[in-house]
């Protein structure tokens, strides 16, 4: 290492009226790349691989047990395992850490204090978690569907669409939860198991307030397999998850504006 | 017809002095009745101050509210009452004001998996700077870190992390630089170098607020201090001027002069000193509550006695003594 010349930045003579303003797209790109790199840990990749492999394994077993291609058990299994369990949990692990980890290790200040609108930080965190969560769920569960349905393209695509919709909504919710709650993993798991699994299955009224019912309804309508409490219309199934995501990102930006940053 | 008597002429009165302008026009940080409570705990209580360009040391014992005050100034937390203005705006809601702040936070947290150059370059990108990588290299060189270290920050020593934090804080040439215990983890040579850097950054029109518990080093930053104790403002200004104003705290002064014993006798009989000790043939130490009068008297006495003065040195107007007096731990 060479000894540098001692030359601190020059002090401004007067406070400039217009200090440099960062362009939103530039700030978005910078924050997104950083948060994306933070997302990719060995543990999270391993969890995604295990979940995906498990889905593929079970679908393979289901396909081998039946002499004819039976859509129902494969779709029912993927509805429960992929849409009801693996996707919310994977989304939770990835998205809740996106900002939650910055809060815990007190690095949020390095992004928060920069002169960029807070919605950019919220959107960056959401996009970063989505970038990891989408391929790590859509790819393995589509393979699982393709194996289970013995190459049925329409069924495989139906599962892929439903998975993508679920991830879009869950990531938004869990980025927000990660920001506002300490121990967000525990709270998120309680939400998944108690609300999505238990309360939302108690009846149609509660089901409307769960995320799972919308991708399940889409899967049900596209595959024509009846699934429990999957009775939302096609329009609702397609539009509600992205709307939930937009609201969640907006809430995250709002919370960032009023947060106490360490 | 009634005649109206002319109004009695009022005697001319001296023009009253204009009220002091507060905050001064060149203030870059202005706090007005600032308070911050966390539940029942009041961390900062009704503090008002204005900080002008230059280096100001923020002092206070542990738990006095220094870090909370820095967080309030940066907008990282909202005040319970009062207001804060930095470079003309409220950094909590004003992105332009935020862009004028550089912060070295107290906590050690850094992006553990990132490399130093990437983190500092990102700070430049997010501040709207051109050539972020080039600027990041320059900033890292200023803090004596090799920009080409290809290791994640998680493997850095505390001192190296601290220097990365300083580099990201100065890269966008902030108008207001806030440094919360910036010398933590640095070795003596780096401390000296950073101290010089902070002093140099405080020249021109930049405001540097440094919180540190190492008073000896704070003294090298400059003489302006802002002292808080128990969440309240204890003093602000040049610490030597503050010491002079502390009439309730006797001042210790060492005098080296010829005929010390006779000089001591005259000082005692003149009632200028509260105590005196002859510490050598030509040296004495006095305790006085009126330093200004003492300086006048000693000159007069020595002149009369034809005694040559070689030194008059206050022994407790250093920052540490002033700090102790202010926070109630005086000797």
XYZ file of C-alpha atoms in Angstrom:
593
model
C 0.000 0.000 0.000
C 1.434 3.362 -0.965
C 1.255 6.268 1.405
C -1.267 8.646 -0.096
C -0.933 12.350 -0.374
C -2.828 14.070 2.360
C -5.476 16.006 0.514
C -8.917 16.088 2.047
C -11.747 17.317 -0.120
C -11.910 21.057 -0.432
C -14.379 22.822 1.793
C -17.098 24.574 -0.132
C -16.966 28.345 0.021
C -20.702 28.637 0.362
C -23.579 26.259 0.785
C -24.547 25.351 -2.765
C -28.155 26.030 -3.612
C -28.493 22.838 -5.552
C -26.289 20.012 -4.371
C -26.209 17.066 -6.779
C -29.528 15.248 -6.970
C -29.500 11.550 -7.525
C -31.664 10.280 -10.359
C -34.276 7.803 -9.076
C -33.266 5.127 -11.577
C -29.604 5.462 -10.590
C -30.433 5.233 -6.881
C -32.745 2.292 -7.551
C -30.009 0.466 -9.440
C -27.400 1.091 -6.738
C -29.603 0.043 -3.845
C -31.034 -2.917 -5.741
C -27.599 -4.366 -6.545
C -26.448 -4.004 -2.942
C -29.604 -5.536 -1.487
C -29.549 -8.341 -4.027
C -26.020 -9.296 -3.012
C -27.128 -9.230 0.631
C -29.931 -11.677 -0.211
C -27.716 -14.384 -1.637
C -26.465 -16.358 1.325
C -25.625 -20.055 1.354
C -28.343 -20.804 3.887
C -31.088 -19.228 1.821
C -29.955 -20.897 -1.398
C -29.833 -24.232 0.435
C -33.345 -23.737 1.802
C -34.635 -22.987 -1.700
C -32.905 -26.060 -3.122
C -34.259 -28.334 -0.383
C -37.828 -27.039 -0.792
C -37.683 -27.383 -4.552
C -36.108 -30.842 -4.428
C -38.746 -32.000 -1.953
C -41.532 -30.832 -4.240
C -39.992 -32.556 -7.252
C -39.419 -35.752 -5.262
C -42.997 -36.002 -4.000
C -44.451 -35.208 -7.441
C -42.251 -37.928 -8.942
C -43.554 -40.427 -6.384
C -47.168 -39.400 -7.072
C -46.652 -39.818 -10.814
C -45.109 -43.274 -10.407
C -47.873 -44.508 -8.105
C -50.536 -43.821 -10.715
C -50.759 -45.721 -13.971
C -52.606 -42.882 -15.702
C -51.851 -39.178 -15.514
C -53.932 -37.974 -12.585
C -53.932 -34.200 -12.289
C -55.830 -34.009 -9.013
C -53.302 -35.403 -6.488
C -50.430 -33.462 -8.061
C -52.324 -30.153 -8.061
C -53.648 -30.756 -4.549
C -50.181 -31.533 -3.274
C -48.612 -28.499 -4.947
C -51.454 -26.306 -3.739
C -50.754 -27.282 -0.150
C -46.978 -27.764 -0.219
C -45.851 -25.149 -2.728
C -48.511 -22.422 -2.484
C -49.413 -22.999 1.162
C -46.052 -23.765 2.712
C -42.851 -23.534 0.670
C -43.559 -20.272 -1.135
C -44.666 -18.279 1.913
C -41.742 -19.595 3.955
C -39.157 -18.952 1.243
C -40.603 -15.512 0.579
C -40.563 -14.832 4.304
C -36.919 -15.857 4.714
C -35.817 -13.780 1.730
C -38.032 -10.707 1.895
C -38.107 -10.168 5.653
C -34.321 -9.976 5.676
C -34.156 -7.498 2.819
C -34.609 -4.457 5.064
C -34.933 -6.316 8.360
C -31.309 -7.386 8.213
C -30.231 -3.770 7.656
C -32.231 -2.742 10.708
C -30.710 -5.497 12.838
C -27.096 -4.852 11.891
C -27.654 -1.078 11.924
C -26.571 -0.491 8.324
C -29.892 0.988 7.200
C -28.522 4.430 8.031
C -26.067 4.252 5.106
C -28.965 4.048 2.636
C -31.582 5.987 4.588
C -29.516 9.155 4.969
C -28.748 9.520 1.283
C -30.772 12.101 -0.650
C -32.974 9.589 -2.437
C -36.730 9.241 -1.961
C -37.624 6.488 0.486
C -39.904 4.712 -1.964
C -36.781 3.874 -3.928
C -35.323 2.043 -0.955
C -38.622 0.215 -0.407
C -38.869 -0.720 -4.074
C -35.226 -1.813 -4.236
C -35.707 -4.122 -1.258
C -38.846 -5.575 -2.810
C -37.265 -6.119 -6.215
C -34.152 -7.672 -4.703
C -36.151 -10.225 -2.736
C -38.388 -10.865 -5.740
C -35.357 -11.463 -7.952
C -34.207 -14.300 -5.718
C -37.599 -15.633 -4.653
C -39.165 -15.893 -8.117
C -36.662 -18.232 -9.794
C -36.071 -20.225 -6.637
C -39.774 -21.083 -6.432
C -41.151 -20.904 -9.972
C -38.420 -23.082 -11.490
C -38.415 -26.036 -9.046
C -42.190 -26.128 -8.591
C -42.765 -25.897 -12.337
C -40.403 -28.833 -12.737
C -42.307 -30.631 -9.990
C -45.600 -29.973 -11.805
C -44.139 -31.024 -15.137
C -42.813 -34.267 -13.633
C -46.024 -34.969 -11.708
C -48.243 -34.187 -14.676
C -45.913 -36.115 -16.972
C -45.181 -33.229 -19.290
C -48.567 -31.522 -19.300
C -47.680 -27.995 -20.400
C -50.917 -26.259 -19.432
C -50.865 -27.659 -15.894
C -47.202 -26.745 -15.531
C -47.848 -23.189 -16.718
C -50.832 -22.886 -14.391
C -48.609 -23.784 -11.434
C -45.922 -21.364 -12.656
C -48.417 -18.476 -12.879
C -49.872 -19.265 -9.470
C -46.417 -19.514 -7.908
C -45.366 -16.184 -9.412
C -48.519 -14.461 -8.134
C -48.026 -15.848 -4.649
C -44.380 -14.731 -4.566
C -45.298 -11.242 -5.797
C -47.709 -10.748 -2.893
C -45.778 -12.513 -0.134
C -42.533 -10.678 -0.868
C -44.279 -7.331 -0.560
C -45.865 -8.264 2.756
C -42.698 -9.729 4.225
C -40.445 -6.817 3.220
C -42.828 -4.631 5.227
C -42.977 -7.041 8.165
C -39.175 -7.302 8.157
C -38.934 -3.540 8.519
C -41.486 -3.031 11.269
C -40.997 -6.100 13.454
C -38.024 -7.467 15.287
C -37.872 -11.269 15.092
C -39.797 -10.975 11.862
C -39.132 -14.628 10.984
C -41.087 -15.784 14.013
C -43.922 -13.340 13.390
C -43.951 -14.290 9.721
C -44.140 -17.993 10.508
C -46.992 -17.311 12.915
C -48.748 -15.389 10.140
C -48.235 -18.210 7.642
C -49.336 -21.011 9.936
C -52.018 -19.306 11.987
C -53.567 -16.937 9.474
C -52.950 -18.481 6.070
C -53.258 -22.089 7.184
C -55.742 -21.967 10.017
C -57.910 -18.843 10.177
C -58.190 -18.333 6.420
C -59.423 -21.896 5.971
C -62.216 -21.372 8.468
C -64.556 -19.885 5.893
C -64.952 -17.826 2.715
C -64.982 -14.503 4.574
C -61.614 -15.064 6.182
C -60.269 -16.699 3.026
C -60.708 -13.455 1.116
C -58.177 -11.896 3.502
C -55.537 -14.541 2.878
C -53.006 -14.422 0.071
C -53.083 -18.150 -0.551
C -56.659 -18.161 -1.798
C -55.826 -16.075 -4.898
C -53.034 -18.173 -6.462
C -54.933 -21.297 -5.390
C -58.021 -20.005 -7.209
C -55.970 -19.335 -10.311
C -54.478 -22.819 -10.166
C -57.895 -24.318 -9.579
C -59.496 -22.506 -12.515
C -56.674 -23.213 -14.948
C -56.375 -26.903 -14.058
C -60.081 -27.400 -13.309
C -59.210 -29.124 -10.063
C -61.364 -28.193 -7.106
C -59.266 -26.879 -4.251
C -60.530 -25.915 -0.799
C -61.534 -22.245 -0.492
C -60.164 -21.467 -3.941
C -63.286 -19.718 -5.133
C -62.046 -16.309 -6.132
C -62.823 -15.086 -9.631
C -60.151 -15.178 -12.293
C -59.970 -11.366 -12.264
C -59.544 -11.242 -8.500
C -56.994 -14.035 -8.562
C -54.858 -12.165 -11.058
C -55.221 -8.608 -9.749
C -55.282 -8.906 -5.954
C -51.702 -10.213 -5.387
C -50.029 -7.398 -7.387
C -52.277 -4.840 -5.678
C -51.253 -6.266 -2.304
C -47.618 -5.934 -3.365
C -48.050 -2.297 -4.398
C -49.781 -1.459 -1.121
C -47.075 -3.270 0.859
C -44.269 -1.403 -0.920
C -46.135 1.860 -0.300
C -46.488 1.002 3.391
C -42.796 0.141 3.531
C -41.896 3.547 2.064
C -44.270 5.243 4.505
C -42.722 3.372 7.415
C -39.214 4.275 6.223
C -40.250 7.928 6.294
C -41.322 7.772 9.918
C -38.817 5.202 11.157
C -36.317 5.800 13.920
C -33.060 4.750 12.330
C -30.190 3.550 14.489
C -59.521 78.197 22.506
C -57.368 75.883 24.347
C -53.775 75.674 23.838
C -52.185 72.440 23.871
C -48.989 72.220 25.705
C -46.267 70.655 23.724
C -45.440 67.271 24.879
C -42.727 67.312 27.433
C -39.506 66.785 25.746
C -38.012 63.486 26.617
C -34.408 63.497 27.544
C -32.288 61.905 24.903
C -31.558 58.357 25.796
C -28.691 56.280 24.563
C -29.610 54.022 21.684
C -30.324 50.604 23.150
C -28.048 47.901 21.882
C -29.655 45.794 19.191
C -30.945 42.498 20.466
C -28.515 39.683 19.766
C -29.435 37.938 16.555
C -30.108 34.290 17.147
C -29.340 32.115 15.396
C -26.327 33.791 13.785
C -26.741 34.181 10.050
C -24.074 31.652 9.110
C -25.392 28.864 11.325
C -25.540 25.553 9.539
C -27.152 23.618 12.379
C -29.898 25.238 14.440
C -31.778 23.442 17.202
C -34.738 25.116 18.854
C -36.045 23.737 22.150
C -35.137 20.255 21.042
C -36.326 17.380 23.204
C -36.379 13.647 22.728
C -37.949 11.123 25.059
C -38.058 7.361 24.874
C -41.058 6.491 26.991
C -40.347 7.779 30.476
C -36.677 8.413 29.687
C -35.795 11.906 28.497
C -32.592 11.655 26.483
C -32.488 15.274 25.300
C -34.321 18.004 27.138
C -35.153 21.436 25.711
C -31.822 22.102 24.036
C -31.305 25.122 21.806
C -28.074 25.852 20.012
C -26.636 27.035 16.744
C -23.453 25.695 15.218
C -21.395 27.685 12.772
C -18.841 26.410 10.269
C -15.678 25.014 11.825
C -15.052 22.107 14.136
C -17.215 21.797 17.223
C -16.700 19.035 19.737
C -19.810 17.475 21.229
C -18.943 16.439 24.761
C -20.765 14.784 27.573
C -20.441 11.818 29.888
C -21.728 8.412 28.842
C -25.505 8.487 28.581
C -25.619 12.276 28.371
C -27.513 12.124 25.085
C -24.707 12.799 22.588
C -25.626 10.051 20.137
C -29.313 10.869 20.417
C -28.493 14.489 19.643
C -26.482 13.477 16.578
C -29.352 11.259 15.430
C -31.758 14.168 15.897
C -29.517 16.492 13.906
C -29.299 13.968 11.066
C -33.050 13.393 11.124
C -32.621 9.731 11.993
C -35.148 10.132 14.752
C -37.951 12.641 15.172
C -37.821 15.064 18.092
C -40.507 14.765 20.740
C -40.612 18.560 20.814
C -38.775 21.408 19.153
C -37.159 21.547 15.753
C -33.862 21.052 14.003
C -32.582 22.717 10.884
C -29.513 21.562 8.994
C -28.146 23.554 6.074
C -31.485 25.290 5.770
C -33.754 22.254 5.850
C -35.156 19.479 7.995
C -33.141 16.394 7.057
C -35.918 14.081 8.165
C -38.155 15.198 5.335
C -35.905 17.227 3.076
C -33.726 15.184 0.700
C -31.627 18.249 -0.206
C -30.747 18.806 3.463
C -29.913 15.112 3.827
C -27.605 15.375 0.846
C -25.593 18.000 2.692
C -24.946 15.740 5.680
C -22.129 13.256 6.079
C -22.406 10.902 9.047
C -20.001 8.514 10.716
C -22.341 6.655 13.039
C -21.147 5.236 16.322
C -22.216 1.660 15.669
C -19.797 -0.801 14.117
C -22.314 -2.207 11.620
C -21.115 -2.204 8.019
C -22.168 -4.201 4.974
C -20.153 -7.246 6.009
C -20.175 -8.981 2.648
C -19.272 -5.930 0.578
C -15.877 -4.614 -0.356
C -14.766 -1.181 0.803
C -14.552 0.326 -2.669
C -18.086 -0.854 -3.547
C -19.602 0.563 -0.361
C -17.934 3.952 -0.719
C -18.711 4.099 -4.448
C -22.367 3.336 -3.667
C -22.374 6.260 -1.230
C -21.165 8.451 -4.109
C -23.787 7.034 -6.486
C -26.580 7.629 -3.970
C -25.381 11.193 -3.467
C -25.598 11.918 -7.181
C -21.825 12.185 -7.704
C -20.134 11.703 -11.062
C -17.288 9.192 -11.371
C -18.253 7.324 -8.200
C -15.478 4.744 -8.384
C -12.769 7.359 -8.908
C -14.129 9.411 -6.019
C -14.350 6.312 -3.843
C -10.696 5.544 -4.517
C -9.722 9.087 -3.567
C -11.814 9.002 -0.378
C -10.315 5.673 0.679
C -6.814 6.987 0.044
C -7.559 10.009 2.226
C -8.342 7.672 5.118
C -5.277 5.570 4.280
C -7.083 2.490 3.071
C -5.994 0.588 -0.002
C -8.960 0.800 -2.438
C -7.924 -2.481 -4.029
C -8.320 -4.639 -0.932
C -10.390 -7.512 -2.332
C -11.774 -8.654 0.992
C -15.274 -8.193 2.401
C -15.694 -5.654 5.169
C -16.585 -8.478 7.550
C -12.904 -9.440 7.594
C -11.706 -5.893 8.318
C -10.364 -4.814 11.692
C -12.348 -2.277 13.693
C -9.962 0.486 12.679
C -10.270 -0.382 8.976
C -14.063 -0.399 9.213
C -13.952 2.934 10.952
C -11.946 4.378 8.086
C -14.440 3.008 5.551
C -17.201 4.720 7.524
C -15.287 7.993 7.412
C -14.643 7.622 3.663
C -18.345 7.114 2.893
C -19.187 10.141 5.032
C -16.836 12.569 3.300
C -17.126 11.337 -0.285
C -19.885 13.756 -1.269
C -18.178 16.745 0.338
C -20.942 17.390 2.850
C -21.610 20.826 4.240
C -22.272 19.345 7.665
C -20.156 16.426 8.799
C -21.274 14.532 11.892
C -18.752 12.210 13.495
C -19.920 10.041 16.373
C -16.855 8.673 18.157
C -14.886 8.566 14.894
C -11.557 7.692 16.498
C -12.741 4.410 17.994
C -10.573 1.525 16.932
C -7.864 3.610 15.304
C -4.230 3.286 16.292
C -2.398 6.371 17.624
C -0.918 7.337 14.253
C -4.300 7.020 12.506
C -5.950 8.973 15.313
C -3.497 11.786 14.806
C -3.987 11.727 11.059
C -7.786 11.643 11.327
C -7.732 14.445 13.893
C -5.788 16.582 11.438
C -8.186 15.587 8.678
C -11.232 16.614 10.723
C -9.610 19.928 11.609
C -8.840 20.541 7.948
C -12.360 19.536 6.907
C -13.650 22.143 9.322
C -12.002 24.969 7.440
C -13.891 27.049 4.898
C -17.630 26.848 5.142
C -17.980 23.287 6.367
C -19.353 22.426 9.788
C -17.858 19.441 11.573
C -19.438 18.163 14.776
C -17.320 15.544 16.514
C -18.507 13.517 19.433
C -15.649 11.930 21.319
C -14.804 10.906 24.824
C -11.053 11.292 24.286
C -10.772 14.888 25.475
C -7.066 15.132 24.794
C -7.747 14.508 21.118
C -10.849 16.652 21.023
C -8.692 19.561 22.140
C -6.708 19.179 18.923
C -9.831 19.525 16.737
C -10.341 23.074 17.913
C -11.619 24.946 20.907
C -15.358 25.152 20.248
C -17.359 22.745 22.346
C -20.970 21.895 22.928
C -21.308 20.177 26.286
C -24.389 18.266 27.327
C -25.040 16.540 30.598
C -28.129 14.603 31.597
C -29.736 15.534 28.290
C -29.393 19.247 28.911
C -27.083 21.838 27.478
C -24.252 22.554 29.909
C -22.255 25.018 27.805
C -21.422 26.038 24.266
C -18.547 28.052 22.878
C -14.790 28.301 23.211
C -13.910 26.148 26.194
C -11.298 28.619 27.485
C -13.850 31.414 27.369
C -16.297 29.119 29.141
C -13.663 28.473 31.813
C -13.166 32.207 32.323
C -16.886 32.627 32.887
C -16.999 29.951 35.556
C -16.620 32.287 38.525
C -17.842 29.631 40.900
C -14.864 27.416 40.102
C -11.574 28.794 41.473
C -8.865 28.835 38.851
C -5.406 27.437 39.485
C -2.596 29.458 37.975
C 1.141 28.815 38.024
C 3.371 31.881 38.084
C 7.112 31.769 37.481
C 8.755 34.995 38.606
C 11.664 36.340 40.556
C 11.183 37.039 44.276
C 8.285 34.609 44.396
C 7.919 34.750 48.174
C 7.478 38.520 48.214
C 5.098 38.434 45.290
C 3.051 35.820 47.146
C 2.857 38.034 50.208
C 1.606 40.979 48.189
C -0.985 38.835 46.444
C -2.338 37.548 49.774
C -2.463 40.985 51.350
C -4.181 42.370 48.273
C -6.975 39.798 48.646
C -6.705 38.724 45.017
C -6.156 35.074 45.716
C -8.009 32.486 47.740
C -4.962 30.323 48.240
C -1.325 30.330 47.365
C 1.507 27.822 47.468
C 5.160 28.560 46.883
C 6.328 25.602 44.866
C 9.898 26.711 44.208
C 12.382 29.549 44.523
C 10.859 31.297 41.565
C 7.518 29.554 41.248
C 4.165 29.738 42.950
C 0.688 28.380 42.374
C -2.345 30.448 43.204
C -6.039 29.783 43.426
C -8.265 32.658 42.444
C -11.891 33.191 41.558
C -11.186 36.337 39.568
C -8.617 35.482 36.925
C -8.950 38.813 35.167
C -8.226 40.866 38.284
C -5.406 38.502 39.192
C -3.693 39.085 35.836
C -3.860 42.842 36.377
C -2.622 42.618 39.946
C 0.272 40.260 39.314
C 1.613 42.555 36.638
C 1.355 45.549 38.916
C 2.928 43.772 41.910
C 5.813 42.380 39.897
C 6.462 45.778 38.386
C 6.629 47.352 41.807
C 8.928 44.608 43.137
C 11.005 44.703 40.002
C 10.313 41.017 39.603
C 10.549 39.554 36.125
C 7.702 37.210 35.189
C 8.711 34.297 32.983
C 5.406 32.367 32.917
C 1.769 32.690 33.858
C -0.009 29.453 33.066
C -3.529 28.415 34.017
C -3.422 24.828 35.249
C -7.077 23.945 34.919
C -8.344 25.633 31.789
C -7.636 22.587 29.685
C -10.641 20.901 28.158
C -10.652 18.051 30.609
C -10.844 20.389 33.608
C -13.564 22.489 31.989
C -15.462 19.346 31.109
C -15.203 18.030 34.667
C -16.489 21.267 36.099
C -19.358 21.408 33.630
C -20.609 17.897 34.152
C -20.288 18.138 37.912
C -17.205 16.027 38.480
C -14.848 18.836 39.312
C -11.899 18.192 41.559
